[in-house]
Amino acid sequence: MHIERLIKMANDISDFFNAETDKDVAAEGVKNHILMAWEPRMRTAIITYHRENGGEGLTDLAKAAIAQLK
Amino acid sequence: MPINKEPDFGTPASTATGHVSLEIDGFKVTVPAGTSILRAAASIGIDIPKLCATDSLEPFGSCRLCLVQIEGGRGMPASCTTPVAEGQKVTTQNPRLAEVRRGVMELYISDHPLDCLTCSANGDCELQDMAGAVGLRQVRYNPVATHLAAVKDESNPYFTFDPSKCIVCSRCVRACEETQGTFALTMDGRGFDSKVSPSQNQAFMDSECVSCGACVQACPTATLMEKSVIDHGTPEHSIVTTCAYCGVGCSFRAEMKGEQVIRMVPAKDGKANHGHSCVKGRFAFGYATHKDRITQPMIRASIKDPWKEVSWEQAINHAASELKRIQAKYGKDAIGGITSSRCTNEETYLVQKLVRAGFGSNNVDTCARVCHSPTGYGLKQTFGESSGTQDFDSVMQADVILVIGANPTDGHPVFGSQMKRRLRQGAQLIVVDPREIDLVKNSPHVKADYHLKLRPGTNVALINALGHVVVAENLLDEAFVNGRCDTASFNKWKTFIADPRHAPESTEAITGVPAALIRAAAKCYATAGNGAIYYGLGVTEHSQGSTMVIGIANLAMATGNLGRIGVGVNPLRGQNNVQGSCDMGSFPHEFPGYRHVSDPETRQLFESAWQAPLSGEPGLRIPNMFEAALDGSFMGLYCEGEDIAQSDPDIKHVHAALRAMECVIVQDLFLNETAKFAHVFLPGSSFLEKDGTFTNAERRISPVRKVMKPLAGYQDWEVTQLLSHAMGYPMDYSHPSQIMDEIARLTPTFAGVSYEKIDRLGSIQWPCNDDSPEGTPVMHTQAFMRDNGKGLFMLTEYVASHEKITPMFPLILTTGRILSQYNVGAQTRRTANVAWHGEDRLEIHPHDAEDRGIKNDDWVGIKSRAGETVLRALITDRMQPGVVYTTFHFPESGANVITTDNSDWATNCPEYKVTAVQVTKVSQHSQWQEDYLAFSEQQLELLEQGLTHG
């Protein structure tokens, strides 16, 4: 999967949940949304990217959420 | 069934609750107060002669035929305009009345052509019927002046206007006013000179007429007559079915001669349309038998090869073998399916079942991805169900109507007419739209009280500002919020929305809408009584589409505008079965009934019923499929009824993905744009050739009934079943009713639905189960459908679109639909509707045009970061400066060459409504258009070779 597109998608999701003041709750929201909506190869690609590149280009909230994904 | 005409009670039913008893010709009758004597008589089988009266229109009292005598009363009042009174004794027939009626008819006939035997209305003419009913035997007059030489107007492609046959009853004029609300027809002149006049004595096609057919339907003679009836004669039987165009889902009688549709007549008892129609459903059905229909299956190895006609067996086996080969090579997740909202419920259900159980993945999606998927997400989160809350009739009790990002008079014309009727009765109107839609001030006797002309892409800032005013000015419905909503989420939202950054004075710089206007509109919505929200793709097709839907839900909950008639949140669905295709489990993460695939209990239910293991992981959405295709991991697609190569955004990217796939199977009526990239073509069946159901925007499940044999031999659901069988997953349905029975068994909201019940009731609004055995017109009346029954408030921070205007791309392009065309145009482009709209145009404000030296009709290039296309300019002050607009009904327009890959954060619904562009005057097509025309021509040649040599 084109990683730039996945980064953009993850960041857009985090922009929505960023309205939540409790950032743990917000990260949980991003994580759950990705779990419920992303096909496994998309999840694998973003997890791998985060692990191998430190999540460059991802928002802090997206990074926090993806770090919780397995 | 025989062609029996629907009964006509002469005047509309009274809505009064009290009753009145009277005696008509010695028979006692009790009817609601306010009922006309004409209707009361008809209700007990006494037909009083009439010409100007019909029960779809208010009484007029002009023809003087329905006269009666009332004991103790004076003279002979018209029974259509005289209401019943307690104890009244009415006489409808006696020698005096008969003499007067004969005299009236004699005058009518003295100025009417006596060509009944060759008249197109022979046998279907109320004037003829009345002449017989009153016993007219001679016409004593020999008038020196008549209208018999009046010239026939044949300008409309679908009907003629022959004034020589007009009896000046005004039914057409009143239908145009009352039913359609266009006021295109007037009665010009007085006395003998009176005549029906389209606009200012213009031809119908030059007038304001929108060709809805209401006048033709109302005409009691052959004055206004369908050309198809003139050409082929009167139909001999009819079958009730449901329109295949927009999400209103109008009920029609397909009036037939054998297997030929003569005309589509809107059903008076249709609960979505109440006997009304638009130019598409009423007249534009000719595509179903258009010469472009492909009725033989075809295959080819490469898209550079000619097509080869083959048998159904060969085509199905080839398709299955290719899909299996791809799975063997790339893995089981390398194939998937896409359906359309033009498919029936049963068809979409079967395709998702085939993909989940037969292909072994959840890679199934539907075209709601690119229109209303944010509605599904937003309303499920907040209200607990992915659907609108009301029936259409609810609008008649709305006190203020808030239309956001929708254009009902073009996109949903029959509901638009109903809405205009309510507005003419006095409901207030707030329009939120960057463009001046007709409702703003271009509809007679309708004018928006507030037009919030926002900048495209700023919806969420605007809805937050409305919410802010509701909280800051204490306009909350606290009783509703406390009783019906989740308290913690409300308190959090209240704090969030009260922040000054959401105040209209703060958002004015973002939205461009003056703060005072927003404050006034918010007060109007919150305090006018019943507030009803209707919205369309101007809400959903944004990068914050889902956020906006949530914001709308927040606003409705905060003001208590939910759970009763006259209020609600109402998504106007673009296509006929958007609601239904979503209900049927067409999204990759949800089983039928919007239950997530990861839920073990639900999955086990379907595994048990379908006798197959099912994946608990979400599948690929449509745009994800394209990405995976380019990535080499998604190589086979079964696409039924959807034209992704025209309708999806950033079309060059889509085309590249389709080219990358090894097997594209298209099931459609025509060689559509996607089929030009296909390897297998399976002929589809039109809505006239199959049985099934559509579910409209108000959750109404309506019957689709086969009125002719499928031209290619199979109904679409049968083709899917054949493919499934060939894939090694046999299905064994013999009729779509069995598919619906299975849906009902497995889906709680459909538990009470069956074909028997649909036939008995005419239609059913889900939820339909033990709690609501005959359906649910208004949802959430006692509790929301979330687990705890409480409405959930969610935070909706405004986030600017990625799409920014710059000096290089200084304008924002937004897109929409026009009345006469439909979606990608595959159907309407193959009808005479092109007479109204034969090409897509770029609408541009006069100032932006002048800055660029652009004049009306000039060719202009529209360039975005994604691509470039060329259209002709239409200069109009409907647009605000800085914003341009186009429709997308013609593939050569390339509207989606310029739209980008930005999409809704939650659902990936494309951001069609916000594209930064530059517009310049040009003299030739864009390179993309040149390439497209060459490719398209090549594909048509390859088709021709296949048809010739196959």
XYZ file of N, CA, C and O in Angstrom, chain B residues 225-342:
472
model
N -50.825 14.938 -23.980
C -50.813 13.495 -24.191
C -49.388 12.989 -24.417
O -48.616 13.632 -25.146
N -49.075 11.866 -23.814
C -47.758 11.262 -24.022
C -47.587 10.883 -25.497
O -48.486 10.276 -26.091
N -46.432 11.204 -26.044
C -46.173 10.839 -27.438
C -46.155 9.321 -27.617
O -46.492 8.807 -28.676
N -45.754 8.609 -26.538
C -45.705 7.145 -26.652
C -47.113 6.574 -26.830
O -47.291 5.564 -27.521
N -48.095 7.206 -26.218
C -49.483 6.748 -26.397
C -49.960 7.101 -27.808
O -50.643 6.316 -28.469
N -49.590 8.292 -28.275
C -49.961 8.681 -29.645
C -49.361 7.687 -30.644
O -50.008 7.246 -31.583
N -48.106 7.286 -30.375
C -47.414 6.392 -31.309
C -47.929 4.957 -31.244
O -47.997 4.266 -32.257
N -48.226 4.491 -30.033
C -48.489 3.055 -29.879
C -49.899 2.712 -29.430
O -50.255 1.532 -29.393
N -50.703 3.692 -29.070
C -52.046 3.403 -28.575
C -52.068 3.234 -27.074
O -51.024 3.246 -26.403
N -53.272 3.070 -26.539
C -53.404 2.996 -25.085
C -52.901 1.648 -24.572
O -53.055 0.619 -25.239
N -52.308 1.643 -23.384
C -51.812 0.390 -22.809
C -52.955 -0.537 -22.413
O -54.099 -0.098 -22.265
N -52.620 -1.829 -22.227
C -53.684 -2.777 -21.911
C -53.537 -3.432 -20.541
O -54.466 -4.030 -20.043
N -52.380 -3.354 -19.931
C -52.265 -3.820 -18.557
C -51.185 -3.012 -17.843
O -50.398 -2.309 -18.494
N -51.199 -3.088 -16.529
C -50.202 -2.314 -15.786
C -49.679 -3.121 -14.606
O -50.364 -4.024 -14.103
N -48.457 -2.794 -14.204
C -47.827 -3.461 -13.065
C -47.194 -2.375 -12.201
O -46.481 -1.500 -12.713
N -47.447 -2.424 -10.916
C -46.893 -1.418 -10.003
C -45.439 -1.766 -9.691
O -45.120 -2.906 -9.335
N -44.561 -0.790 -9.842
C -43.150 -0.991 -9.538
C -42.565 0.308 -8.981
O -43.301 1.251 -8.712
N -41.259 0.337 -8.813
C -40.608 1.483 -8.168
C -39.555 2.068 -9.098
O -38.806 1.319 -9.742
N -39.508 3.370 -9.156
C -38.583 4.083 -10.039
C -37.133 3.702 -9.733
O -36.760 3.474 -8.583
N -36.315 3.682 -10.780
C -34.902 3.308 -10.610
C -33.980 4.518 -10.588
O -32.778 4.374 -10.763
N -34.521 5.690 -10.412
C -33.654 6.864 -10.352
C -33.343 7.262 -8.898
O -32.790 6.470 -8.167
N -33.747 8.432 -8.450
C -33.179 8.982 -7.207
C -33.713 8.323 -5.945
O -34.562 7.434 -5.985
N -33.252 8.800 -4.815
C -33.582 8.218 -3.521
C -34.985 8.500 -3.021
O -35.332 8.088 -1.919
N -35.805 9.199 -3.812
C -37.204 9.375 -3.400
C -37.947 8.050 -3.549
O -38.799 7.713 -2.730
N -37.627 7.298 -4.593
C -38.230 5.968 -4.747
C -39.711 6.020 -5.067
O -40.540 5.391 -4.400
N -40.064 6.753 -6.112
C -41.481 6.929 -6.462
C -42.099 5.621 -6.932
O -41.476 4.830 -7.639
N -43.359 5.448 -6.573
C -44.117 4.284 -7.018
C -44.781 4.617 -8.355
O -45.360 5.691 -8.508
N -44.657 3.704 -9.304
C -45.220 3.918 -10.635
C -46.039 2.724 -11.072
O -45.763 1.589 -10.675
N -47.036 2.988 -11.923
C -47.666 1.917 -12.670
C -46.994 1.873 -14.035
O -47.060 2.853 -14.790
N -46.311 0.769 -14.321
C -45.772 0.588 -15.668
C -46.938 0.140 -16.525
O -47.463 -0.955 -16.339
N -47.373 1.025 -17.432
C -48.524 0.686 -18.273
C -48.008 0.095 -19.585
O -47.202 0.726 -20.283
N -48.490 -1.077 -19.899
C -47.845 -1.931 -20.891
C -48.769 -2.290 -22.053
O -49.992 -2.313 -21.917
N -48.137 -2.618 -23.160
C -48.771 -3.382 -24.230
C -47.883 -4.605 -24.402
O -46.757 -4.477 -24.885
N -48.330 -5.742 -23.968
C -47.459 -6.907 -23.991
C -46.241 -6.643 -23.131
O -46.362 -6.323 -21.945
N -45.055 -6.729 -23.746
C -43.824 -6.463 -22.993
C -43.268 -5.073 -23.273
O -42.124 -4.788 -22.920
N -44.042 -4.238 -23.934
C -43.571 -2.886 -24.228
C -44.152 -1.894 -23.219
O -45.374 -1.843 -23.023
N -43.254 -1.129 -22.591
C -43.730 -0.079 -21.695
C -44.263 1.070 -22.551
O -43.537 1.629 -23.376
N -45.542 1.412 -22.367
C -46.112 2.545 -23.094
C -45.897 3.823 -22.299
O -45.520 4.857 -22.835
N -46.162 3.741 -21.011
C -45.901 4.928 -20.191
C -45.741 4.505 -18.733
O -46.225 3.450 -18.323
N -45.057 5.358 -17.990
C -44.908 5.165 -16.547
C -45.775 6.228 -15.880
O -45.559 7.433 -16.074
N -46.741 5.766 -15.107
C -47.697 6.691 -14.498
C -47.513 6.651 -12.980
O -47.592 5.582 -12.375
N -47.254 7.790 -12.351
C -47.031 7.782 -10.896
C -48.266 7.285 -10.152
O -49.382 7.718 -10.441
N -48.049 6.372 -9.207
C -49.165 5.756 -8.488
C -49.706 6.715 -7.423
O -48.939 7.236 -6.610
N -51.002 6.911 -7.449
C -51.600 7.843 -6.487
C -51.415 7.370 -5.051
O -51.294 8.169 -4.131
N -51.420 6.038 -4.874
C -51.277 5.536 -3.505
C -49.813 5.257 -3.152
O -49.525 4.634 -2.127
N -48.874 5.713 -4.003
C -47.460 5.584 -3.667
C -47.130 6.446 -2.458
O -47.335 7.658 -2.500
N -46.626 5.848 -1.407
C -46.478 6.599 -0.157
C -45.297 7.571 -0.193
O -45.229 8.483 0.629
N -44.374 7.373 -1.119
C -43.262 8.322 -1.222
C -43.607 9.483 -2.138
O -43.064 10.578 -1.981
N -44.482 9.263 -3.114
C -44.701 10.297 -4.131
C -46.142 10.749 -4.279
O -46.405 11.769 -4.926
N -47.107 10.017 -3.722
C -48.509 10.441 -3.754
C -48.954 10.873 -5.155
O -49.583 11.914 -5.330
N -48.588 10.096 -6.152
C -49.076 10.366 -7.502
C -48.278 11.398 -8.276
O -48.689 11.792 -9.365
N -47.149 11.829 -7.756
C -46.342 12.812 -8.484
C -45.093 12.136 -9.055
O -44.738 11.015 -8.688
N -44.431 12.839 -9.953
C -43.270 12.265 -10.643
C -42.366 13.397 -11.105
O -42.703 14.576 -10.964
N -41.216 13.030 -11.687
C -40.338 14.016 -12.314
C -40.020 13.555 -13.726
O -40.400 12.463 -14.134
N -39.285 14.380 -14.438
C -39.021 14.096 -15.854
C -38.249 12.791 -16.042
O -38.367 12.136 -17.077
N -37.500 12.370 -15.025
C -36.727 11.133 -15.193
C -37.637 9.912 -15.039
O -37.740 9.079 -15.938
N -38.271 9.792 -13.889
C -39.082 8.605 -13.646
C -40.286 8.511 -14.558
O -40.672 7.427 -14.990
N -40.891 9.653 -14.876
C -42.118 9.663 -15.671
C -41.841 9.322 -17.130
O -42.612 8.624 -17.783
N -40.732 9.858 -17.653
C -40.542 9.772 -19.098
C -39.246 9.084 -19.536
O -39.185 8.548 -20.641
N -38.201 9.147 -18.723
C -36.878 8.735 -19.208
C -36.601 7.259 -18.910
O -35.642 6.908 -18.227
N -37.454 6.391 -19.449
C -37.252 4.950 -19.256
C -36.774 4.271 -20.539
O -36.538 3.072 -20.568
N -36.631 5.040 -21.603
C -36.277 4.450 -22.897
C -34.898 3.820 -22.938
O -34.616 2.984 -23.804
N -34.046 4.177 -21.988
C -32.706 3.580 -21.973
C -32.766 2.064 -21.828
O -31.876 1.345 -22.264
N -33.843 1.589 -21.216
C -33.921 0.148 -20.940
C -33.935 -0.679 -22.215
O -33.514 -1.843 -22.206
N -34.414 -0.092 -23.289
C -34.420 -0.825 -24.560
C -33.581 -0.099 -25.611
O -33.785 -0.265 -26.806
N -32.613 0.674 -25.151
C -31.761 1.435 -26.065
C -30.883 0.484 -26.882
O -30.510 -0.597 -26.418
N -30.551 0.916 -28.071
C -29.754 0.058 -28.962
C -28.377 -0.256 -28.391
O -27.728 -1.231 -28.798
N -27.893 0.533 -27.449
C -26.577 0.271 -26.846
C -26.596 -0.891 -25.857
O -25.524 -1.293 -25.375
N -27.791 -1.380 -25.503
C -27.823 -2.503 -24.552
C -27.015 -3.673 -25.106
O -27.136 -4.041 -26.268
N -26.228 -4.273 -24.240
C -25.486 -5.486 -24.613
C -26.200 -6.665 -23.982
O -26.405 -6.686 -22.766
N -26.577 -7.617 -24.809
C -27.407 -8.718 -24.314
C -26.738 -10.072 -24.467
O -27.361 -11.102 -24.248
N -25.474 -10.063 -24.856
C -24.738 -11.328 -24.985
C -23.468 -11.227 -24.125
O -22.748 -10.229 -24.214
N -23.182 -12.224 -23.307
C -21.934 -12.175 -22.528
C -20.717 -12.109 -23.445
O -20.748 -12.651 -24.556
N -19.655 -11.481 -22.942
C -18.443 -11.335 -23.757
C -17.208 -11.532 -22.871
O -17.247 -11.230 -21.674
N -16.154 -11.996 -23.489
C -14.878 -12.117 -22.773
C -13.744 -11.649 -23.690
O -13.898 -11.560 -24.905
N -12.622 -11.358 -23.069
C -11.391 -11.071 -23.827
C -10.216 -11.220 -22.863
O -10.368 -11.069 -21.647
N -9.014 -11.500 -23.426
C -7.852 -11.730 -22.570
C -7.255 -10.410 -22.085
O -6.755 -10.317 -20.959
N -7.297 -9.414 -22.956
C -6.663 -8.143 -22.618
C -7.572 -7.014 -23.086
O -8.367 -7.195 -24.021
N -7.435 -5.846 -22.499
C -8.296 -4.743 -22.913
C -7.857 -4.178 -24.263
O -8.505 -3.287 -24.797
N -6.795 -4.725 -24.798
C -6.402 -4.337 -26.153
C -7.013 -5.272 -27.198
O -6.858 -5.055 -28.399
N -7.678 -6.336 -26.728
C -8.255 -7.326 -27.643
C -9.704 -6.984 -27.958
O -10.403 -6.360 -27.150
N -10.168 -7.473 -29.119
C -11.608 -7.344 -29.392
C -12.397 -8.214 -28.429
O -11.898 -9.237 -27.944
N -13.622 -7.797 -28.160
C -14.497 -8.632 -27.353
C -14.935 -9.841 -28.174
O -14.986 -9.789 -29.406
N -15.246 -10.926 -27.468
C -15.749 -12.124 -28.134
C -17.048 -12.538 -27.451
O -17.074 -12.759 -26.234
N -18.119 -12.600 -28.237
C -19.397 -13.040 -27.669
C -19.344 -14.524 -27.356
O -18.862 -15.323 -28.174
N -19.815 -14.889 -26.174
C -19.797 -16.293 -25.751
C -21.129 -16.615 -25.068
O -21.951 -15.733 -24.818
N -21.310 -17.894 -24.764
C -22.532 -18.286 -24.054
C -22.427 -17.865 -22.586
O -21.327 -17.588 -22.074
N -23.550 -17.864 -21.911
C -23.528 -17.566 -20.485
C -22.615 -18.541 -19.759
O -21.837 -18.148 -18.884
N -22.715 -19.809 -20.110
C -21.920 -20.831 -19.415
C -20.423 -20.561 -19.588
O -19.653 -20.607 -18.624
N -20.046 -20.238 -20.835
C -18.620 -19.947 -21.089
C -18.169 -18.718 -20.304
O -17.082 -18.707 -19.705
N -18.987 -17.691 -20.313
C -18.595 -16.452 -19.637
C -18.467 -16.655 -18.132
O -17.485 -16.201 -17.506
N -19.444 -17.315 -17.556
C -19.416 -17.536 -16.103
C -18.234 -18.427 -15.725
O -17.499 -18.133 -14.758
N -18.037 -19.482 -16.477
C -16.922 -20.382 -16.154
C -15.583 -19.676 -16.317
O -14.661 -19.872 -15.516
N -15.483 -18.853 -17.360
C -14.239 -18.110 -17.566
C -13.999 -17.137 -16.405
O -12.880 -17.047 -15.878
N -15.046 -16.431 -16.019
C -14.913 -15.460 -14.920
C -14.475 -16.178 -13.639
O -13.545 -15.736 -12.942
N -15.139 -17.282 -13.332
C -14.814 -18.012 -12.100
C -13.400 -18.562 -12.167
O -12.643 -18.518 -11.183
N -13.045 -19.063 -13.330
C -11.705 -19.641 -13.449
C -10.632 -18.566 -13.270
O -9.589 -18.797 -12.646
N -10.869 -17.379 -13.816
C -9.915 -16.291 -13.653
C -9.813 -15.860 -12.186
O -8.712 -15.620 -11.667
N -10.952 -15.750 -11.531
C -10.921 -15.344 -10.124
C -10.186 -16.376 -9.277
O -9.392 -16.034 -8.388
N -10.417 -17.653 -9.579
C -9.719 -18.711 -8.814
C -8.219 -18.685 -9.116
O -7.389 -18.894 -8.230
N -7.897 -18.444 -10.388
C -6.475 -18.382 -10.748
C -5.782 -17.257 -9.987
O -4.675 -17.432 -9.448
N -6.442 -16.132 -9.922
C -5.844 -14.984 -9.223
C -5.687 -15.298 -7.734
O -4.649 -14.994 -7.127
N -6.683 -15.921 -7.161
C -6.582 -16.276 -5.727
C -5.436 -17.257 -5.485
O -4.710 -17.151 -4.496
N -5.284 -18.203 -6.432
C -4.203 -19.178 -6.281
C -2.837 -18.495 -6.380
O -1.882 -18.865 -5.697
N -2.766 -17.479 -7.225
C -1.481 -16.806 -7.465
C -1.160 -15.753 -6.411
O -0.020 -15.632 -5.949
N -2.197 -14.964 -6.035
C -1.943 -13.802 -5.167
C -2.530 -13.936 -3.757
O -2.322 -13.063 -2.917
N -3.305 -14.992 -3.538
C -3.952 -15.136 -2.227
C -5.435 -14.846 -2.307
O -5.898 -14.152 -3.215
N -6.174 -15.359 -1.332
C -7.633 -15.245 -1.418
C -8.122 -13.801 -1.306
O -9.201 -13.471 -1.766
N -7.316 -12.942 -0.680
C -7.742 -11.552 -0.512
C -7.464 -10.680 -1.733
O -7.641 -9.465 -1.692
N -7.041 -11.303 -2.827
C -6.672 -10.524 -4.018
C -7.855 -10.243 -4.933
O -7.675 -9.680 -6.012
N -9.056 -10.668 -4.522
C -10.240 -10.365 -5.338
C -11.337 -9.770 -4.449
O -11.290 -9.894 -3.223
N -12.308 -9.165 -5.097
C -13.414 -8.576 -4.342
C -14.544 -8.162 -5.257
O -14.514 -8.430 -6.463
N -15.525 -7.496 -4.674
C -16.700 -7.090 -5.445
C -17.161 -5.690 -5.093
O -16.952 -5.215 -3.975
N -17.775 -5.051 -6.079
C -18.362 -3.720 -5.877
C -19.781 -3.747 -6.452
O -19.995 -4.248 -7.556
N -20.722 -3.221 -5.682
C -22.087 -3.119 -6.187
C -22.486 -1.647 -6.280
O -21.756 -0.759 -5.836
N -23.666 -1.455 -6.827
C -24.169 -0.099 -7.032
C -25.468 0.090 -6.269
O -26.196 -0.862 -6.008
N -25.762 1.335 -5.986
C -27.064 1.657 -5.409
C -28.158 1.578 -6.453
O -29.323 1.807 -6.146
N -27.802 1.284 -7.687
C -28.816 1.034 -8.712
C -29.259 -0.430 -8.681
O -30.171 -0.814 -9.403
